[in-house]
Coordinates of N, CA and C in Angstrom, one line a residue:
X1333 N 58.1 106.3 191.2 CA 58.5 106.0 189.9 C 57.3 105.8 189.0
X1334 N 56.3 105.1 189.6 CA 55.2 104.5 188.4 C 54.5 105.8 188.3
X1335 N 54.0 106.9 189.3 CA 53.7 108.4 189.1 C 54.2 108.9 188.1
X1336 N 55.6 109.1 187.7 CA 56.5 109.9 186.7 C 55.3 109.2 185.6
X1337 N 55.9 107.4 185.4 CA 55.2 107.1 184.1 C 54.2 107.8 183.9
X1338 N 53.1 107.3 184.6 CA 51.8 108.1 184.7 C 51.6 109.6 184.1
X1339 N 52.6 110.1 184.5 CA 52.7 111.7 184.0 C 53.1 112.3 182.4
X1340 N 54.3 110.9 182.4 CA 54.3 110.7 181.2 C 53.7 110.7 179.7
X1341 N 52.4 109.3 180.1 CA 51.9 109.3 179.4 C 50.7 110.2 179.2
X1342 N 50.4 111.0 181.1 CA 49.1 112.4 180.3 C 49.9 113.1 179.6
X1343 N 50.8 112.8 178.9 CA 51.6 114.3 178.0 C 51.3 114.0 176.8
X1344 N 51.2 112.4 176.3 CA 50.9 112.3 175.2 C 50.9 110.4 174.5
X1345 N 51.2 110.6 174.2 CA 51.2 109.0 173.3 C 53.0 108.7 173.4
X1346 N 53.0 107.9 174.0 CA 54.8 107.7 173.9 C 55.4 106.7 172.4
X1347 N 54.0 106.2 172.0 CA 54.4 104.9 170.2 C 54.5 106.3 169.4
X1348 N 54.2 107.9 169.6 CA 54.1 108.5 168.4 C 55.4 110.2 168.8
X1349 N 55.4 109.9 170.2 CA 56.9 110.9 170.7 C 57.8 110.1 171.2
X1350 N 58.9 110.3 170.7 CA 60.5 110.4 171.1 C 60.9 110.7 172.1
X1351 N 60.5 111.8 172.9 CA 60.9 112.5 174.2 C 60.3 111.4 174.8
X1352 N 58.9 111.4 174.9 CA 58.3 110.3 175.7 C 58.3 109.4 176.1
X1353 N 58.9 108.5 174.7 CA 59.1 107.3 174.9 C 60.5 107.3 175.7
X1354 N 61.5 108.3 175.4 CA 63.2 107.9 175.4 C 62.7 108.1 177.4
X1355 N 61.6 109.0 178.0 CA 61.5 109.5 179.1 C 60.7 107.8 179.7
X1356 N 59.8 107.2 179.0 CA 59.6 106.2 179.9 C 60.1 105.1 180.0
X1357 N 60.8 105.0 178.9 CA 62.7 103.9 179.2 C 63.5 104.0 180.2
X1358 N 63.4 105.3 180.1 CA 64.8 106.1 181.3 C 64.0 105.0 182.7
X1359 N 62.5 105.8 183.0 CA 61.8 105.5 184.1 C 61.7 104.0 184.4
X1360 N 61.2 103.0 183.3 CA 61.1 101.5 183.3 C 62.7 100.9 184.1
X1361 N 63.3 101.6 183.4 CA 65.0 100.9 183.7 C 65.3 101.2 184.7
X1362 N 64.9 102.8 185.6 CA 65.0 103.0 186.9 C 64.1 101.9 187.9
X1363 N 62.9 101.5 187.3 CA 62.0 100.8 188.4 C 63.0 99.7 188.4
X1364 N 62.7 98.5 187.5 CA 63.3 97.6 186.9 C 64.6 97.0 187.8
X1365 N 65.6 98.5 187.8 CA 66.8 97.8 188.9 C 66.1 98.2 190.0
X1366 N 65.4 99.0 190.1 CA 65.1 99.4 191.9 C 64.7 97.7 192.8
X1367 N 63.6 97.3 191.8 CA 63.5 95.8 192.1 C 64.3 94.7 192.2
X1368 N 65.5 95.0 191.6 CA 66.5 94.1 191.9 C 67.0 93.9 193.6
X1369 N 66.7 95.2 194.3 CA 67.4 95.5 195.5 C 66.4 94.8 196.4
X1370 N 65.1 94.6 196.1 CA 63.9 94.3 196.8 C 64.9 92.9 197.8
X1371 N 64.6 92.6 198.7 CA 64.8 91.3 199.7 C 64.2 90.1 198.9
X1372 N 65.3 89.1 199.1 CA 64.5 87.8 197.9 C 63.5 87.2 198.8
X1373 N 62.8 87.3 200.0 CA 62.0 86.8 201.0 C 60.7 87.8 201.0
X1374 N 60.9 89.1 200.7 CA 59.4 89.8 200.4 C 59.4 89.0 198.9
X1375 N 60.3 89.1 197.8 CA 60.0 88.6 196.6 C 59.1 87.3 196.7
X1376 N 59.4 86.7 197.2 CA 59.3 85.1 197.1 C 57.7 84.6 197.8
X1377 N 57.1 86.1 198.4 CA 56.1 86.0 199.0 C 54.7 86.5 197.9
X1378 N 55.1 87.1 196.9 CA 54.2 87.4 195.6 C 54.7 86.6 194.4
X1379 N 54.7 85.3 193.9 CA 55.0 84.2 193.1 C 54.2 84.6 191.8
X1380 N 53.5 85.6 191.6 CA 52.9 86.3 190.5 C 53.5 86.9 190.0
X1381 N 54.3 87.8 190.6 CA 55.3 88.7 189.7 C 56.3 88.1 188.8
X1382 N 56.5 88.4 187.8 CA 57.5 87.7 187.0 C 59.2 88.5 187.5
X1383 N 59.8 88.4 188.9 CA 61.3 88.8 189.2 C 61.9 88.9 188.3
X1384 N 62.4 87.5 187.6 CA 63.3 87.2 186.9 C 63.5 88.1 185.8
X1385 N 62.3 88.1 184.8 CA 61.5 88.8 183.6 C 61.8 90.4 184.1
X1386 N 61.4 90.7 185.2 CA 61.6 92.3 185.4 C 62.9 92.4 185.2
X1387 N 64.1 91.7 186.0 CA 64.9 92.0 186.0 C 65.6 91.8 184.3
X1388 N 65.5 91.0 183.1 CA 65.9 90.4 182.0 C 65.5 92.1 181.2
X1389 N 64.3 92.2 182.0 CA 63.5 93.3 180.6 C 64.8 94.6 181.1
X1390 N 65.5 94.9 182.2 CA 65.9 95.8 182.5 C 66.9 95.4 182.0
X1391 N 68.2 94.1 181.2 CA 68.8 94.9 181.0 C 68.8 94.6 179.7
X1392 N 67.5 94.5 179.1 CA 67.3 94.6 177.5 C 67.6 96.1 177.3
X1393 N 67.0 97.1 178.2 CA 67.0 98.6 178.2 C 68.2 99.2 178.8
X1394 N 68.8 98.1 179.4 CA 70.1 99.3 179.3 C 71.1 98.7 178.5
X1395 N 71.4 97.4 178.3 CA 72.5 97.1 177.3 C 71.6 97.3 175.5
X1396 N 70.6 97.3 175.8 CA 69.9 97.2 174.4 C 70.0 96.0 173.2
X1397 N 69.8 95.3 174.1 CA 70.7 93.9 173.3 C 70.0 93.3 171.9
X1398 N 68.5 94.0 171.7 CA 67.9 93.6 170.8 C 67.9 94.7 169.7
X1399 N 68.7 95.7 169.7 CA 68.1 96.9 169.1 C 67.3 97.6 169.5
X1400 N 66.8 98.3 168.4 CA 65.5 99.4 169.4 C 64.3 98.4 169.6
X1401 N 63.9 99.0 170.7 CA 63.3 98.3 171.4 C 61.8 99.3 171.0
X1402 N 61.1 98.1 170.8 CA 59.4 98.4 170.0 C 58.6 99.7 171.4
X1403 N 58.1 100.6 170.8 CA 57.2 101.1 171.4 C 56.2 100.5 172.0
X1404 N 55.5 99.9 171.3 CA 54.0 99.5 171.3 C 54.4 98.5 172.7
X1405 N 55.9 97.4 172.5 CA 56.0 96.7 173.5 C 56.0 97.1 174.9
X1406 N 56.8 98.9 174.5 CA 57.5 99.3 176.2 C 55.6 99.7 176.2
X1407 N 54.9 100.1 175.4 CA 53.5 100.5 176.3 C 52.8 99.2 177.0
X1408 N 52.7 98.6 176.0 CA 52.3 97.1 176.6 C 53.0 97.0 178.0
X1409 N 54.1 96.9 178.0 CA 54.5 96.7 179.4 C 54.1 97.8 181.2
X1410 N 54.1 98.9 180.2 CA 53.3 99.5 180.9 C 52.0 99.2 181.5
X1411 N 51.1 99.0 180.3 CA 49.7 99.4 180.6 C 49.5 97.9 181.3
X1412 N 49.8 96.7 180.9 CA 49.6 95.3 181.0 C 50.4 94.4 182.8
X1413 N 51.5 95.2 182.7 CA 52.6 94.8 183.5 C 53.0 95.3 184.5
X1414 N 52.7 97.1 184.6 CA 53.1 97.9 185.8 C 51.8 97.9 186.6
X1415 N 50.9 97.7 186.3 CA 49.8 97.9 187.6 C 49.8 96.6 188.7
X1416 N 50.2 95.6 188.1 CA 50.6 94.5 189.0 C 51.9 94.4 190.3
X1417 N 52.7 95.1 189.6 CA 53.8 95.8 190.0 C 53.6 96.7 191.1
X1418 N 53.0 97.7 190.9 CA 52.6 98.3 191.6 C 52.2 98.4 192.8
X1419 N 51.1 97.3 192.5 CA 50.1 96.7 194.0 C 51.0 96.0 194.5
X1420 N 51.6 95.1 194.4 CA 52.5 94.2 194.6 C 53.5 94.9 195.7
X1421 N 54.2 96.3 195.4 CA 55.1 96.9 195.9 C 54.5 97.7 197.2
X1422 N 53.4 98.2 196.6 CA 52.4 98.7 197.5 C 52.5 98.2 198.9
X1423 N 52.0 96.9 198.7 CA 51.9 95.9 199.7 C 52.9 95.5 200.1
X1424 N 53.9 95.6 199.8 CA 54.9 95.0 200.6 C 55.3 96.3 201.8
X1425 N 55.2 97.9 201.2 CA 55.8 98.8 202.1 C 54.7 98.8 202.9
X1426 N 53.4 98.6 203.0 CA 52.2 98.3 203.9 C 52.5 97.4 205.0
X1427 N 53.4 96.6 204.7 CA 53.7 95.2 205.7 C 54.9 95.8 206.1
X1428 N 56.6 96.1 205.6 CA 57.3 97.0 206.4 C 56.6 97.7 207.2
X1429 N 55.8 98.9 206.7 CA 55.5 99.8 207.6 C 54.6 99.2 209.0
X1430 N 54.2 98.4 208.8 CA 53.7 98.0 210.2 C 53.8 97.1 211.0
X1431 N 54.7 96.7 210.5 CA 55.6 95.4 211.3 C 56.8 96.8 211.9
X1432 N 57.0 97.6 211.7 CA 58.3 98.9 212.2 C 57.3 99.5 213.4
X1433 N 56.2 99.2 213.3 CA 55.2 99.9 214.8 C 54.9 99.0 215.8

């Protein structure tokens, strides 16, 4: 999922395209619940991550509860909020995967 983003934004500026932005909503809201499914016991083992917040920001973007929702914010959250995310997840299938061998 964070790939797609990534791909995303080499296409262009998503605060100044429509397609881009409407494409890395789509993607945030896919990650967003994917994390909901995570196990509350790998969660509970990275106390950095903001769970709660991921989960709140997802359903800002699917119910839309505030209106349109700022560009500059969904980049921010990207550039500020997904790399943490990332590692974080990283690491957890690093520890599945070898705790399964």
């Amino acid at each position: 999922m964070s790939a797609k983003i990534g791909r995303i934004q080499a296409r262009g500026d998503l605060t100044q395209d429509e397609v881009l932005y409407d494409a890395a909503l789509r993607n945030l809201q896919t990650l967003s619940e994917a994390t909901q499914m995570l196990p509350d016991h790998l969660k509970q083992q990275f106390p950095a991550i903001p769970w709660r917040e991921i989960s709140g920001f997802r359903n800002i973007l699917v119910h839309n509860y505030l209106g349109d929702i700022d560009a500059l914010t969904v980049q921010s959250v990207i550039d500020r909020h997904l790399p943490p995310l990332i590692d974080c997840v990283q690491t957890m299938l690093a520890a599945v995967a070898s705790s399964d061998t």
